CSV table of C-alpha atoms in Angstrom, one decimal:
chain,number,residue,atom,x,y,z
A,5,UNK,CA,10.0,62.4,-28.0
A,6,UNK,CA,13.0,60.5,-29.4
A,7,UNK,CA,12.9,59.5,-33.0
A,8,UNK,CA,14.3,56.1,-33.8
A,9,UNK,CA,13.8,54.7,-37.3
A,10,UNK,CA,14.3,51.0,-37.7
A,11,UNK,CA,15.1,49.0,-40.9
A,12,UNK,CA,14.9,45.4,-42.0
A,13,UNK,CA,15.3,42.9,-39.2
A,14,UNK,CA,15.1,45.5,-36.4
A,15,UNK,CA,11.9,46.9,-38.1
A,16,UNK,CA,10.4,43.4,-38.4
A,17,UNK,CA,11.2,42.6,-34.8
A,18,UNK,CA,9.5,45.8,-33.6
A,19,UNK,CA,6.4,45.0,-35.7
A,20,UNK,CA,6.3,41.5,-34.4
A,21,UNK,CA,6.8,42.7,-30.8
A,22,UNK,CA,4.1,45.4,-30.9
A,23,UNK,CA,1.5,43.4,-32.9
A,24,UNK,CA,2.1,40.4,-30.7
A,25,UNK,CA,1.6,42.2,-27.4
A,26,UNK,CA,-1.5,44.0,-28.7
A,27,UNK,CA,-2.8,40.6,-29.9
A,28,UNK,CA,-5.8,42.1,-31.8
A,29,UNK,CA,-5.5,44.8,-34.4
A,30,UNK,CA,-7.8,46.9,-36.5
A,31,UNK,CA,-7.8,45.8,-40.1
A,32,UNK,CA,-9.0,48.5,-42.5
A,33,UNK,CA,-10.0,47.9,-46.2
A,34,UNK,CA,-11.6,50.0,-48.9
A,35,UNK,CA,-9.2,52.9,-48.1
A,36,UNK,CA,-10.2,54.9,-51.3
A,37,UNK,CA,-13.7,55.4,-50.0
A,38,UNK,CA,-14.8,57.3,-46.9
A,39,UNK,CA,-15.5,55.9,-44.6
A,40,UNK,CA,-13.1,53.0,-44.9
A,41,UNK,CA,-14.3,49.6,-43.5
A,42,UNK,CA,-12.5,48.2,-40.5
A,43,UNK,CA,-12.8,45.3,-38.1
A,44,UNK,CA,-10.8,43.8,-35.3
A,45,UNK,CA,-8.7,40.8,-36.3
A,46,UNK,CA,-5.9,38.7,-34.8
A,47,UNK,CA,-2.6,38.7,-36.7
A,48,UNK,CA,-1.6,35.1,-36.3
A,49,UNK,CA,2.0,35.7,-37.4
A,50,UNK,CA,4.4,38.3,-38.5
A,51,UNK,CA,6.9,36.3,-40.6
A,52,UNK,CA,10.6,36.7,-41.2
A,53,UNK,CA,9.9,38.9,-44.2
A,54,UNK,CA,7.7,41.2,-42.1
A,55,UNK,CA,4.4,40.1,-43.7
A,56,UNK,CA,1.3,39.9,-41.5
A,57,UNK,CA,-0.9,36.8,-41.7
A,58,UNK,CA,-4.6,36.6,-40.9
A,59,UNK,CA,-7.3,34.0,-41.4
A,60,UNK,CA,-10.5,35.0,-43.2
A,61,UNK,CA,-13.5,33.6,-45.1
A,62,UNK,CA,-13.3,33.8,-48.8
A,63,UNK,CA,-16.9,35.1,-49.0
A,64,UNK,CA,-16.3,37.8,-46.4
A,65,UNK,CA,-16.7,41.5,-47.0
A,66,UNK,CA,-13.0,42.1,-46.3
A,67,UNK,CA,-11.9,39.6,-48.9
A,68,UNK,CA,-14.4,41.2,-51.4
A,69,UNK,CA,-12.9,44.6,-50.7
A,70,UNK,CA,-9.3,43.4,-51.0
A,71,UNK,CA,-10.2,42.1,-54.4
A,72,UNK,CA,-11.4,45.6,-55.3
A,73,UNK,CA,-8.4,47.3,-53.9
A,74,UNK,CA,-5.5,45.5,-52.1
A,75,UNK,CA,-4.4,48.6,-50.1
A,76,UNK,CA,-5.0,48.1,-46.4
A,77,UNK,CA,-4.2,49.6,-43.1
A,78,UNK,CA,-3.5,47.8,-39.8
A,79,UNK,CA,-3.5,49.5,-36.4
A,80,UNK,CA,-2.4,47.8,-33.2
A,81,UNK,CA,-2.5,49.5,-29.9
A,82,UNK,CA,-1.9,48.9,-26.2
A,83,UNK,CA,-2.9,52.3,-24.8
A,84,UNK,CA,-2.2,51.4,-21.2
A,85,UNK,CA,1.4,50.7,-22.2
A,86,UNK,CA,1.6,53.5,-24.7
A,87,UNK,CA,2.5,51.1,-27.5
A,88,UNK,CA,1.1,51.8,-31.0
A,89,UNK,CA,1.8,50.4,-34.5
A,90,UNK,CA,0.3,51.6,-37.8
A,91,UNK,CA,1.0,49.6,-41.0
A,92,UNK,CA,0.0,50.6,-44.5
A,93,UNK,CA,0.4,47.7,-47.0
A,94,UNK,CA,-0.8,45.5,-49.8
A,95,UNK,CA,-3.0,42.5,-49.1
A,96,UNK,CA,-3.4,39.3,-51.0
A,97,UNK,CA,-5.8,36.5,-50.4
A,98,UNK,CA,-4.1,33.1,-50.2
A,99,UNK,CA,-5.4,29.5,-50.2
A,100,UNK,CA,-2.4,27.5,-49.2
A,101,UNK,CA,-3.2,24.4,-47.1
A,102,UNK,CA,0.4,23.9,-46.0
A,103,UNK,CA,0.6,27.5,-44.7
A,104,UNK,CA,-2.8,27.3,-43.1
A,105,UNK,CA,-1.7,24.1,-41.2
A,106,UNK,CA,1.4,26.0,-40.1
A,107,UNK,CA,-0.5,29.0,-38.7
A,108,UNK,CA,-3.7,27.4,-37.4
A,109,UNK,CA,-4.5,27.4,-33.7
A,110,UNK,CA,-7.6,25.9,-32.0
A,111,UNK,CA,-8.7,29.3,-30.7
A,112,UNK,CA,-9.4,30.4,-34.3
A,113,UNK,CA,-12.4,28.0,-34.3
A,114,UNK,CA,-14.4,30.9,-32.7
A,115,UNK,CA,-14.3,32.7,-36.1
A,116,UNK,CA,-13.8,29.8,-38.4
A,117,UNK,CA,-15.8,26.9,-37.0
A,118,UNK,CA,-15.0,24.5,-39.9
A,119,UNK,CA,-11.3,25.1,-39.5
A,120,UNK,CA,-8.9,24.9,-42.4
A,121,UNK,CA,-10.8,22.0,-43.9
A,122,UNK,CA,-13.6,24.4,-44.7
A,123,UNK,CA,-13.3,25.3,-48.4
A,124,UNK,CA,-14.2,28.9,-47.7
A,125,UNK,CA,-11.2,29.4,-45.3
A,126,UNK,CA,-8.4,31.6,-46.7
A,127,UNK,CA,-5.4,33.5,-45.4
A,128,UNK,CA,-4.7,37.2,-45.9
A,129,UNK,CA,-1.1,38.2,-46.3
A,130,UNK,CA,-0.3,41.8,-45.8
A,131,UNK,CA,3.1,43.1,-47.1
A,132,UNK,CA,4.0,46.4,-45.4
A,133,UNK,CA,4.7,49.4,-47.6
A,134,UNK,CA,5.0,52.0,-44.8
A,135,UNK,CA,4.9,51.5,-41.0
A,136,UNK,CA,5.2,53.8,-38.0
A,137,UNK,CA,5.4,53.0,-34.3
A,138,UNK,CA,5.1,54.8,-31.0
A,139,UNK,CA,6.6,53.1,-28.0
A,140,UNK,CA,8.0,53.9,-24.6
A,141,UNK,CA,11.4,53.4,-23.1
A,142,UNK,CA,10.0,52.8,-19.6
A,143,UNK,CA,7.2,50.9,-18.0
A,144,UNK,CA,4.0,52.7,-17.2
A,145,UNK,CA,4.9,53.2,-13.5
A,146,UNK,CA,8.0,55.1,-14.5
A,147,UNK,CA,6.1,57.1,-17.1
A,148,UNK,CA,3.5,58.1,-14.5
A,149,UNK,CA,6.2,59.1,-12.0
A,150,UNK,CA,7.9,61.2,-14.7
A,151,UNK,CA,4.6,62.8,-15.6
A,152,UNK,CA,3.8,63.8,-12.0
A,153,UNK,CA,7.4,65.0,-11.5
A,154,UNK,CA,7.2,67.0,-14.8
A,155,UNK,CA,3.9,68.6,-13.7
A,156,UNK,CA,5.4,69.6,-10.4
A,157,UNK,CA,8.7,70.9,-11.7
A,158,UNK,CA,7.6,72.2,-15.2
A,159,UNK,CA,10.4,70.1,-16.8
A,160,UNK,CA,9.3,67.9,-19.6
A,161,UNK,CA,10.4,64.3,-18.9
A,162,UNK,CA,9.4,62.4,-22.0
A,163,UNK,CA,10.1,58.7,-22.3
A,164,UNK,CA,8.5,58.2,-25.7
A,165,UNK,CA,10.1,56.8,-28.8
A,166,UNK,CA,8.6,57.0,-32.3
A,167,UNK,CA,9.8,56.2,-35.8
A,168,UNK,CA,9.4,54.7,-39.2
A,169,UNK,CA,9.8,51.0,-39.9
A,170,UNK,CA,11.2,50.1,-43.3
A,171,UNK,CA,11.8,46.7,-44.9
A,172,UNK,CA,13.9,46.6,-48.0
């Protein structure tokens, strides 16, 4: 497995790429307590500063838990493509109508039927503190071929890349 650490813009692009392709991530709160609480959520944007944006309800359990402790963990995966992203960060709850209008899409009505006009609608902004990714250099067909060839020959033919993502 090759190790490739990325910083700043390259790190942000990798986070945007992996989170975007996964579409839905696992958003964990209450990290100080076992078990932590998690739920699937859609990151509607990874902005140019590398912050992840989510819509949420102000009275939700996750918002309550963020108020108690703002440390969160995000996990995005596409196992069939061997793409994984783990982000540890600090969350803050935001009620900014201009930002909500910028990020809103009609598909979000499934979770927030009243839309951004609903007073209980908020955003959650997650600023990464630490992030790590696992990716592949090749598509899954090439990886499968390398796996079979490696099994037949006994030679390891790894096409994986992993590394830390840092934003200054």
